[in-house]
XYZ file of C-alpha atoms in Angstrom:
541
model
C -86.748 -4.832 -65.102
C -90.255 -6.020 -64.955
C -91.822 -6.522 -68.907
C -95.282 -6.568 -68.525
C -97.368 -8.750 -71.361
C -100.481 -6.856 -72.653
C -101.774 -9.310 -74.917
C -104.382 -10.591 -72.437
C -106.224 -12.942 -74.983
C -104.922 -16.132 -76.719
C -104.255 -15.106 -80.491
C -105.205 -18.731 -81.608
C -108.619 -19.046 -80.124
C -108.954 -15.591 -78.507
C -110.019 -17.083 -74.939
C -108.361 -15.543 -71.639
C -104.507 -16.153 -71.374
C -103.579 -15.936 -67.890
C -100.831 -14.659 -66.619
C -98.921 -18.227 -65.160
C -95.203 -17.030 -63.999
C -92.538 -14.693 -64.783
C -89.232 -15.772 -66.624
C -85.953 -14.335 -65.297
C -83.025 -13.837 -67.215
C -79.743 -11.772 -67.505
C -79.150 -9.853 -70.635
C -75.778 -8.303 -71.610
C -76.014 -4.771 -73.389
C -73.590 -2.336 -74.054
C -74.993 -0.128 -71.022
C -74.197 -3.246 -68.583
C -76.060 -6.098 -67.391
C -79.881 -6.152 -66.860
C -81.668 -8.446 -64.913
C -85.384 -8.940 -66.863
C -88.400 -10.136 -65.422
C -90.533 -11.317 -68.198
C -93.945 -11.811 -67.788
C -95.510 -14.917 -69.360
C -98.922 -15.611 -69.932
C -100.515 -19.066 -71.168
C -104.167 -20.523 -73.148
C -105.232 -23.469 -70.932
C -107.710 -24.160 -73.153
C -107.394 -27.311 -74.324
C -107.506 -27.582 -78.059
C -105.776 -24.663 -78.942
C -102.986 -24.108 -81.091
C -101.058 -22.649 -78.417
C -102.519 -24.568 -75.358
C -100.055 -24.495 -72.469
C -97.296 -22.831 -74.579
C -95.552 -19.806 -73.442
C -96.927 -16.584 -74.523
C -93.982 -13.938 -73.259
C -93.885 -10.172 -73.170
C -93.518 -8.509 -76.556
C -90.952 -5.702 -75.137
C -88.531 -8.773 -74.483
C -87.924 -8.553 -78.068
C -86.615 -5.001 -77.636
C -83.775 -6.220 -75.902
C -82.748 -10.221 -76.891
C -83.207 -12.774 -79.179
C -84.906 -16.015 -77.666
C -82.237 -18.064 -75.986
C -79.473 -15.056 -76.401
C -77.694 -13.441 -73.239
C -76.709 -10.729 -75.479
C -78.823 -7.874 -76.285
C -79.641 -6.404 -79.658
C -77.741 -3.300 -79.331
C -74.845 -5.352 -79.165
C -76.027 -7.732 -81.966
C -76.410 -4.830 -83.672
C -72.753 -3.046 -83.384
C -71.331 -6.596 -84.162
C -73.454 -6.584 -87.834
C -72.238 -3.361 -87.929
C -68.698 -3.557 -87.769
C -68.404 -7.041 -90.132
C -70.666 -5.899 -92.667
C -69.985 -2.074 -93.090
C -66.522 -1.640 -91.595
C -65.019 -5.282 -92.996
C -63.755 -5.958 -89.351
C -61.938 -9.325 -88.525
C -63.460 -11.125 -85.297
C -60.547 -10.313 -82.822
C -61.362 -6.534 -83.792
C -65.241 -6.805 -83.114
C -64.233 -8.713 -80.305
C -61.423 -6.339 -79.066
C -64.032 -3.572 -79.685
C -66.818 -4.801 -77.480
C -64.021 -5.447 -74.357
C -63.094 -1.599 -74.945
C -66.939 -1.060 -74.256
C -66.674 -3.179 -70.821
C -69.112 -6.186 -72.589
C -67.657 -9.441 -71.287
C -67.934 -11.265 -74.760
C -65.343 -13.905 -76.102
C -64.897 -14.373 -79.591
C -66.763 -17.454 -80.047
C -69.874 -15.779 -78.565
C -68.649 -12.889 -81.481
C -68.872 -15.292 -84.025
C -72.099 -16.911 -82.642
C -73.726 -13.350 -82.985
C -72.352 -12.882 -86.381
C -73.503 -16.109 -87.870
C -77.210 -15.411 -86.104
C -77.033 -11.803 -87.950
C -76.759 -13.294 -91.565
C -79.387 -16.090 -90.536
C -81.845 -13.160 -90.473
C -80.721 -11.327 -93.790
C -80.735 -15.222 -95.382
C -84.407 -16.232 -94.551
C -87.063 -17.405 -97.287
C -90.553 -18.177 -96.631
C -90.853 -20.363 -99.388
C -87.660 -22.270 -98.891
C -88.464 -23.347 -94.977
C -90.838 -26.008 -94.287
C -90.469 -24.716 -90.629
C -92.015 -21.374 -91.081
C -94.627 -22.592 -93.090
C -95.478 -24.990 -90.203
C -95.625 -22.127 -87.884
C -98.065 -20.267 -89.932
C -100.171 -22.847 -91.041
C -100.943 -24.011 -87.250
C -102.232 -20.792 -86.710
C -104.234 -20.299 -90.045
C -103.350 -16.691 -90.468
C -100.342 -14.220 -90.537
C -100.484 -10.801 -88.641
C -97.311 -8.698 -90.689
C -95.218 -6.645 -88.788
C -92.541 -4.609 -90.293
C -90.149 -2.813 -89.031
C -87.052 -0.776 -91.071
C -84.428 0.324 -88.828
C -81.812 3.022 -90.458
C -78.624 3.028 -89.221
C -78.324 7.254 -90.741
C -78.544 9.208 -93.772
C -77.420 7.653 -96.994
C -76.919 4.384 -95.006
C -79.382 0.768 -95.821
C -82.216 0.175 -94.078
C -82.558 -3.321 -92.742
C -86.263 -4.237 -93.326
C -87.638 -7.438 -91.060
C -91.229 -8.998 -91.749
C -92.210 -10.660 -88.694
C -95.398 -13.001 -87.640
C -96.372 -11.239 -84.872
C -98.624 -14.471 -84.072
C -96.182 -17.415 -83.925
C -93.224 -14.966 -83.693
C -91.209 -16.475 -86.593
C -89.247 -13.877 -88.728
C -90.292 -14.392 -92.179
C -87.913 -12.115 -94.114
C -85.004 -9.723 -93.408
C -83.760 -7.215 -96.378
C -81.236 -4.599 -95.887
C -82.187 -2.033 -99.150
C -81.369 1.697 -99.567
C -83.662 3.887 -97.998
C -84.963 5.391 -101.581
C -85.760 1.990 -102.962
C -89.329 2.188 -101.876
C -89.904 -0.245 -104.825
C -88.230 -3.096 -103.680
C -89.551 -2.854 -100.372
C -93.021 -3.179 -102.305
C -91.811 -6.376 -103.499
C -90.415 -7.911 -100.667
C -93.567 -7.680 -98.987
C -95.305 -9.454 -102.460
C -92.987 -12.247 -102.499
C -93.905 -12.811 -98.350
C -97.756 -12.776 -99.446
C -96.843 -15.408 -102.477
C -94.977 -17.714 -100.119
C -97.504 -17.994 -97.462
C -100.163 -20.712 -97.699
C -102.124 -18.557 -95.070
C -103.706 -15.178 -95.481
C -102.168 -11.932 -94.012
C -105.190 -10.523 -92.111
C -103.326 -7.357 -90.480
C -100.108 -5.060 -90.723
C -98.594 -3.836 -87.681
C -95.749 -1.014 -88.222
C -94.151 2.030 -86.793
C -95.767 3.876 -90.093
C -92.346 5.546 -90.873
C -91.913 7.647 -94.149
C -93.247 5.886 -97.212
C -94.222 3.033 -95.675
C -97.988 3.010 -95.614
C -98.343 3.841 -99.532
C -96.007 1.021 -100.017
C -97.567 -1.702 -97.712
C -101.381 -0.247 -99.801
C -99.832 -0.926 -103.318
C -98.322 -4.072 -102.215
C -100.894 -5.588 -99.894
C -104.005 -4.001 -101.033
C -107.842 -4.267 -98.204
C -105.398 -5.484 -95.887
C -106.003 -3.494 -92.453
C -102.565 -1.636 -91.627
C -102.013 -0.532 -87.872
C -99.302 1.688 -86.674
C -97.194 0.439 -83.601
C -94.528 2.493 -83.521
C -91.050 2.097 -81.124
C -92.040 5.146 -78.780
C -94.365 4.362 -75.633
C -97.842 5.080 -76.186
C -97.940 7.025 -78.944
C -98.498 6.872 -82.955
C -96.088 6.812 -85.600
C -93.502 9.959 -85.184
C -95.494 13.216 -87.174
C -92.811 14.732 -89.858
C -92.656 18.420 -88.757
C -90.114 21.023 -89.583
C -87.036 21.728 -87.138
C -88.352 24.549 -84.596
C -91.574 23.392 -84.693
C -92.370 22.426 -81.299
C -90.107 25.076 -79.840
C -91.768 27.444 -77.589
C -91.808 31.373 -78.268
C -88.851 33.204 -76.937
C -86.492 30.534 -76.992
C -83.378 30.108 -78.841
C -83.232 27.868 -82.376
C -81.568 24.205 -81.253
C -77.889 24.259 -82.463
C -77.264 22.781 -86.034
C -76.597 18.754 -85.956
C -73.083 17.584 -86.336
C -72.789 16.122 -89.623
C -72.858 12.440 -89.919
C -69.967 10.859 -89.629
C -68.588 7.110 -90.894
C -68.233 4.187 -88.146
C -65.365 4.780 -86.088
C -62.635 1.926 -86.314
C -60.593 3.151 -83.902
C -62.235 1.755 -81.061
C -64.373 4.921 -79.745
C -65.750 5.390 -76.291
C -69.519 5.199 -76.494
C -70.887 8.760 -77.818
C -74.559 10.076 -77.357
C -74.950 9.681 -81.140
C -73.870 5.602 -80.802
C -76.157 5.080 -77.967
C -79.018 6.314 -79.522
C -78.309 4.567 -83.123
C -78.201 1.187 -81.092
C -81.178 2.054 -78.746
C -83.457 2.881 -82.236
C -81.999 -0.328 -83.535
C -82.647 -2.301 -80.660
C -86.531 -0.637 -80.560
C -86.856 -1.730 -83.950
C -85.563 -5.243 -83.732
C -88.808 -6.057 -81.638
C -90.014 -8.429 -84.326
C -86.459 -10.394 -84.516
C -86.560 -13.958 -83.557
C -84.815 -17.011 -84.151
C -86.526 -19.132 -86.649
C -88.198 -21.983 -84.548
C -87.259 -20.566 -81.071
C -90.369 -19.294 -80.335
C -92.742 -21.553 -81.492
C -90.957 -24.529 -80.819
C -90.246 -22.922 -76.803
C -91.723 -25.319 -74.369
C -94.234 -23.750 -71.724
C -93.327 -24.555 -68.180
C -96.649 -26.229 -67.104
C -98.069 -23.523 -64.662
C -98.973 -23.912 -60.940
C -102.862 -24.523 -60.228
C -105.051 -25.734 -57.994
C -108.470 -27.152 -58.974
C -111.944 -27.236 -56.570
C -114.576 -29.678 -57.930
C -117.800 -30.962 -56.758
C -118.984 -33.789 -58.420
C -122.921 -34.356 -57.283
C -124.991 -38.246 -57.930
C -127.878 -39.209 -57.957
C -129.186 -42.853 -58.310
C -130.560 -45.618 -56.237
C -129.123 -48.584 -54.014
C -130.917 -50.955 -53.048
C -134.305 -50.305 -54.551
C -133.789 -46.306 -52.580
C -133.186 -42.791 -54.447
C -129.764 -41.735 -52.879
C -127.588 -38.963 -53.538
C -123.967 -38.492 -53.049
C -121.771 -35.195 -53.108
C -118.060 -35.557 -53.820
C -116.068 -32.749 -53.563
C -112.539 -32.792 -54.360
C -109.135 -30.932 -54.400
C -106.636 -31.064 -57.371
C -102.897 -29.208 -56.946
C -99.996 -29.356 -59.961
C -96.973 -28.309 -59.283
C -94.072 -27.714 -62.036
C -90.958 -29.226 -60.707
C -89.717 -28.789 -64.672
C -90.721 -28.011 -68.247
C -91.805 -31.825 -68.288
C -92.281 -33.416 -65.088
C -94.748 -32.241 -62.764
C -96.044 -32.979 -58.596
C -99.896 -34.034 -58.327
C -102.109 -34.173 -55.211
C -105.459 -34.911 -54.774
C -107.808 -35.255 -52.204
C -111.431 -36.532 -52.437
C -114.649 -36.366 -50.207
C -117.850 -37.896 -49.923
C -121.335 -36.643 -48.353
C -124.472 -38.730 -48.125
C -127.673 -37.697 -46.628
C -129.577 -40.027 -44.525
C -130.832 -42.843 -46.026
C -133.899 -44.804 -44.823
C -133.480 -43.764 -41.299
C -129.930 -44.219 -41.155
C -127.239 -41.711 -40.082
C -125.641 -39.022 -42.304
C -122.351 -40.379 -44.128
C -119.386 -38.299 -44.366
C -115.466 -39.347 -45.611
C -112.470 -37.494 -45.748
C -110.939 -39.811 -48.420
C -106.840 -40.511 -48.820
C -104.777 -38.241 -50.016
C -102.601 -39.224 -53.136
C -99.301 -37.895 -53.916
C -97.317 -38.557 -57.346
C -95.387 -37.722 -60.115
C -95.915 -37.179 -63.746
C -93.917 -36.491 -67.060
C -94.301 -35.976 -70.963
C -92.577 -38.490 -72.613
C -93.216 -37.094 -76.429
C -95.321 -33.913 -77.710
C -95.207 -34.110 -80.956
C -98.353 -34.356 -82.930
C -99.189 -37.213 -80.845
C -98.961 -35.864 -76.452
C -97.714 -39.151 -74.656
C -97.402 -38.345 -70.742
C -96.769 -40.949 -67.684
C -96.465 -40.863 -63.989
C -97.547 -42.901 -60.920
C -99.775 -41.689 -57.852
C -99.271 -43.058 -54.029
C -102.608 -43.371 -51.752
C -102.000 -42.710 -48.220
C -104.435 -44.602 -45.908
C -105.644 -41.713 -43.714
C -109.413 -42.120 -44.924
C -112.149 -40.561 -41.795
C -115.576 -42.368 -42.177
C -118.714 -41.223 -39.873
C -120.225 -44.142 -41.379
C -118.653 -47.766 -41.334
C -121.004 -49.174 -42.042
C -120.917 -52.128 -45.367
C -124.066 -50.238 -46.764
C -122.330 -46.822 -46.328
C -119.027 -47.521 -47.173
C -120.218 -49.316 -50.845
C -122.272 -46.224 -51.524
C -119.209 -44.423 -50.865
C -116.874 -46.281 -53.099
C -119.200 -46.424 -55.600
C -119.241 -42.468 -55.563
C -115.561 -42.179 -56.192
C -115.020 -45.180 -58.551
C -118.049 -43.343 -60.530
C -115.267 -40.541 -61.064
C -113.581 -42.858 -63.108
C -109.958 -43.919 -62.928
C -108.448 -44.577 -59.760
C -110.711 -42.657 -57.692
C -111.719 -45.967 -55.236
C -108.847 -45.961 -53.684
C -109.016 -42.482 -53.006
C -112.271 -42.976 -51.082
C -111.996 -46.680 -49.792
C -111.229 -46.906 -45.983
C -107.615 -48.228 -44.956
C -106.384 -48.537 -48.350
C -102.110 -48.039 -49.327
C -102.562 -47.639 -52.963
C -99.727 -47.008 -55.563
C -101.280 -46.208 -59.534
C -99.041 -46.126 -62.683
C -100.521 -44.851 -65.340
C -100.237 -43.439 -69.155
C -102.284 -41.795 -71.332
C -101.981 -40.505 -74.829
C -103.762 -37.751 -77.041
C -104.217 -36.898 -80.552
C -106.185 -33.768 -82.178
C -106.900 -33.112 -85.682
C -108.856 -29.379 -86.414
C -111.932 -29.613 -83.414
C -111.297 -33.492 -82.845
C -109.612 -34.525 -80.181
C -108.785 -38.587 -79.568
C -107.225 -39.667 -76.188
C -106.477 -43.046 -74.545
C -105.875 -43.537 -70.928
C -104.564 -46.739 -68.544
C -103.813 -47.188 -65.075
C -103.452 -50.321 -62.956
C -104.316 -49.068 -59.092
C -103.170 -51.603 -56.739
C -104.148 -51.215 -53.001
C -103.285 -53.337 -49.942
C -106.112 -53.339 -47.269
C -104.433 -52.677 -43.531
C -107.491 -52.711 -41.550
C -108.156 -56.442 -39.480
C -111.709 -55.054 -39.163
C -112.180 -55.034 -42.872
C -110.339 -57.936 -43.740
C -106.463 -57.831 -44.639
C -106.386 -58.508 -48.778
C -104.396 -57.228 -52.051
C -106.898 -55.615 -54.970
C -105.108 -55.072 -58.561
C -107.537 -53.284 -60.779
C -106.961 -52.380 -64.786
C -108.104 -49.755 -65.966
C -108.702 -48.623 -69.296
C -110.625 -45.794 -71.170
C -111.000 -44.065 -74.465
C -112.489 -40.754 -75.240
C -113.237 -38.650 -78.354
C -114.468 -35.053 -78.197
C -115.715 -32.602 -80.007
C -115.429 -28.825 -79.961
C -118.710 -27.082 -81.028
C -117.788 -23.749 -80.242
C -114.936 -21.707 -78.390
C -116.994 -22.540 -74.771
C -118.816 -25.749 -75.392
C -117.475 -29.355 -75.883
C -119.019 -32.393 -76.202
C -117.929 -36.134 -75.834
C -117.917 -39.516 -74.814
C -115.554 -41.918 -72.937
C -115.849 -45.854 -73.200
C -113.820 -47.250 -70.131
C -113.450 -50.837 -69.369
C -112.182 -52.242 -65.496
C -110.933 -55.888 -64.870
C -110.642 -56.862 -61.767
C -107.259 -59.227 -61.501
C -108.051 -60.244 -57.945
C -111.443 -60.744 -57.890
C -113.295 -63.642 -56.395
C -113.943 -66.944 -58.737
C -117.530 -66.106 -58.089
C -117.648 -62.641 -59.260
C -117.560 -61.143 -62.894
C -114.072 -59.455 -63.110
C -114.888 -57.485 -66.283
C -116.950 -54.622 -66.058
C -117.785 -51.484 -69.088
C -119.833 -48.245 -68.918
C -120.122 -45.052 -71.927
C -119.881 -41.893 -70.481
C -121.206 -39.081 -72.798
C -121.027 -35.528 -71.260
C -121.374 -32.336 -72.306
C -118.397 -29.320 -70.557
C -119.547 -25.827 -70.750
C -116.048 -23.466 -70.315
C -115.607 -19.694 -69.563
C -113.274 -17.312 -67.818
C -114.364 -18.477 -64.016
C -114.032 -22.239 -64.715
C -116.335 -24.899 -66.076
C -119.522 -27.269 -65.776
C -120.073 -30.540 -66.802
C -122.657 -32.670 -66.960
C -121.770 -36.745 -67.479
C -124.681 -39.927 -68.256
C -123.022 -43.034 -67.119
C -124.341 -45.730 -69.003
C -123.686 -49.049 -66.892
C -123.123 -52.161 -70.451
C -123.266 -54.489 -67.769
C -122.890 -55.593 -63.714
C -122.431 -52.538 -61.815
C -118.520 -51.659 -60.649
C -119.387 -48.063 -59.087
C -120.768 -47.047 -62.407
C -124.332 -46.518 -61.261
C -126.129 -46.938 -58.206
C -128.863 -49.275 -59.790
C -128.132 -53.235 -58.944
C -129.251 -53.894 -62.255
C -126.901 -51.680 -63.743
C -128.901 -49.032 -65.554
C -127.022 -45.130 -65.214
C -126.217 -42.510 -62.546
C -125.842 -38.798 -63.496
C -123.021 -36.383 -62.396
C -122.568 -32.748 -62.299
C -118.924 -31.192 -61.901
C -118.136 -27.785 -61.491
C -114.243 -26.579 -61.922
C -112.303 -23.462 -61.408
C -108.072 -23.197 -61.598
C -106.471 -20.025 -59.586
C-alpha cells in the first residue's frame, strides 16, 4: 500500500519539501501483513530546524508507531485485554495467535510497556519534549479521542503535529469533559512555546471544550475519514431513502469476550476506529530523533570568472557536475566533474578543458548541535586539453582554484590525486559558522610537464547569516599552504571571499567577490593580487 505525503512545505521554515524517497516497511495487523510504501519528504534549506530530517506521510500513523512492526490495531487489542479484561501476558499471546497474528510473548510485553508509557506522559517532566517543541518555536496541537464503546473510557491523545511528539495521553470517562479541559490547560501551561492551532475530529463536545480551555486559538477539524469534515450528529434513519426499510436495530453492546472469540464485524470496526484515531500517537523522540537518509542529488553549476591575466582582460566559464548517492544513513558516495572554457585571448586559440573526475566517500561523525563530517576523494588523471600552452594551462588552473578547496586538482592536467577532508558546522538562530580543512595531494604523471608531487594544506572558515528565507549573506576566510613549494616561492596565500546567495524552488544564484590578500594563487586573475568575481547557478534533481 502506497502512502502519500500531503505536506509539500516544511513546517519549520515554510520552504519546499521535496519528495526524496519512499520508505518500505511490513506491518503486522489483525487482518494480515501489510507492505507499506511511505512517501518521505525532506527540507534541503540549510539552517532550517528540520534540515535533512524525514517528514513522513501522515497516514503512516494510522497503521503503526515508529520503529514498531505491529500495527496500532494489535496494540489497541493488547491494551484492552491487559487493562480492561485484566488478562495475563500468556493469555494475550494465545489470543493473538488464535487470530493469526505472528507474535511472541516478549513482543506482547513490549506492546504493553509502550501502551503504558503513552498513558504516563507528562510534558513538564520531560526535557526531551520541551527541547523538541522549543526547536520549532510553536506547537500545533492535535487531539484524538477514541472511545471503544458506550459506557467505556475515552483515550484522549494530545500530540504536537510539527515535531511528531505525543504530549499527553489520558483515559477519561466520556461524560467528564471538564477533566479534558483541565488536561488541555495543563499542557498549555507546561509548554514553553505558544500553541498556534488545534486540529481535531470535532467529535461531541470537543469544540466547546477547546474553545473554553484555549480561547482565541484557531481550531480546525481533521476527520478520521478521508476527505470530509467531522461526522454530523443526525437522527437514526435521516439518510434513509423513501421506500426503503428502516435499518435493523443494533445489538446491545457487550463486554469484551475473554474466550478467544473469532474476529467479528463489530470488533473489526472497533479496532479500525481506534487505529485511525491513533494517528497522532508517536513514540517519544522517535520521529524527531529519526535520522533522515541523505537524498540522491545531481547538481549543475556554472561559474563565470572575470579579471586580468598578464595585463589582459580575461573571462573563463567553468561548468561543473556534482552527484551524491546515499549508501546508508551516514555514508554518502560523491562525484565531481569540472569543465573550463576560455575565449580566445590576444589572438590566441580558444581554451577548453574537460577536468579530472573525482569520486569519494563521506560520512557524518557527529550531529548533535555541532555537525562533523569527514571523507576523502580520489582524482583520476583523465583531463582533456585543447589549449596546452603554459598560459592556457595556468589560466584554467587558476579558474579551478578560485572555486576553492581542492578544485585545482580536478582541472590541472595529468594529475592523480587524493584529497582527505573534514568539516564542522554550528548554527545558532540565523547565524551559521563552519570550518573546513583539506589536504589535496597530487602526482604529475605527464613526462612533458615534469614528474612531481604536490601537497597542499587548505583551511577555511565561514560565517553565514540568513537575512530572510531566500537570502543568505556571508564571508569566507581561506588560507593555502603549499608544502612542496620551491624555495623561492611564497608557500602561504590568503583570500577573503564575501558572497550573497539567493535561493528558490528552482535552485540558487550566488555572487562572490574574491579579494586576494597577498600574491595570487588562483584566487585572482590579477598578477598584483587584486580581485576576481564569480557567479554560480545551481539546481538539484
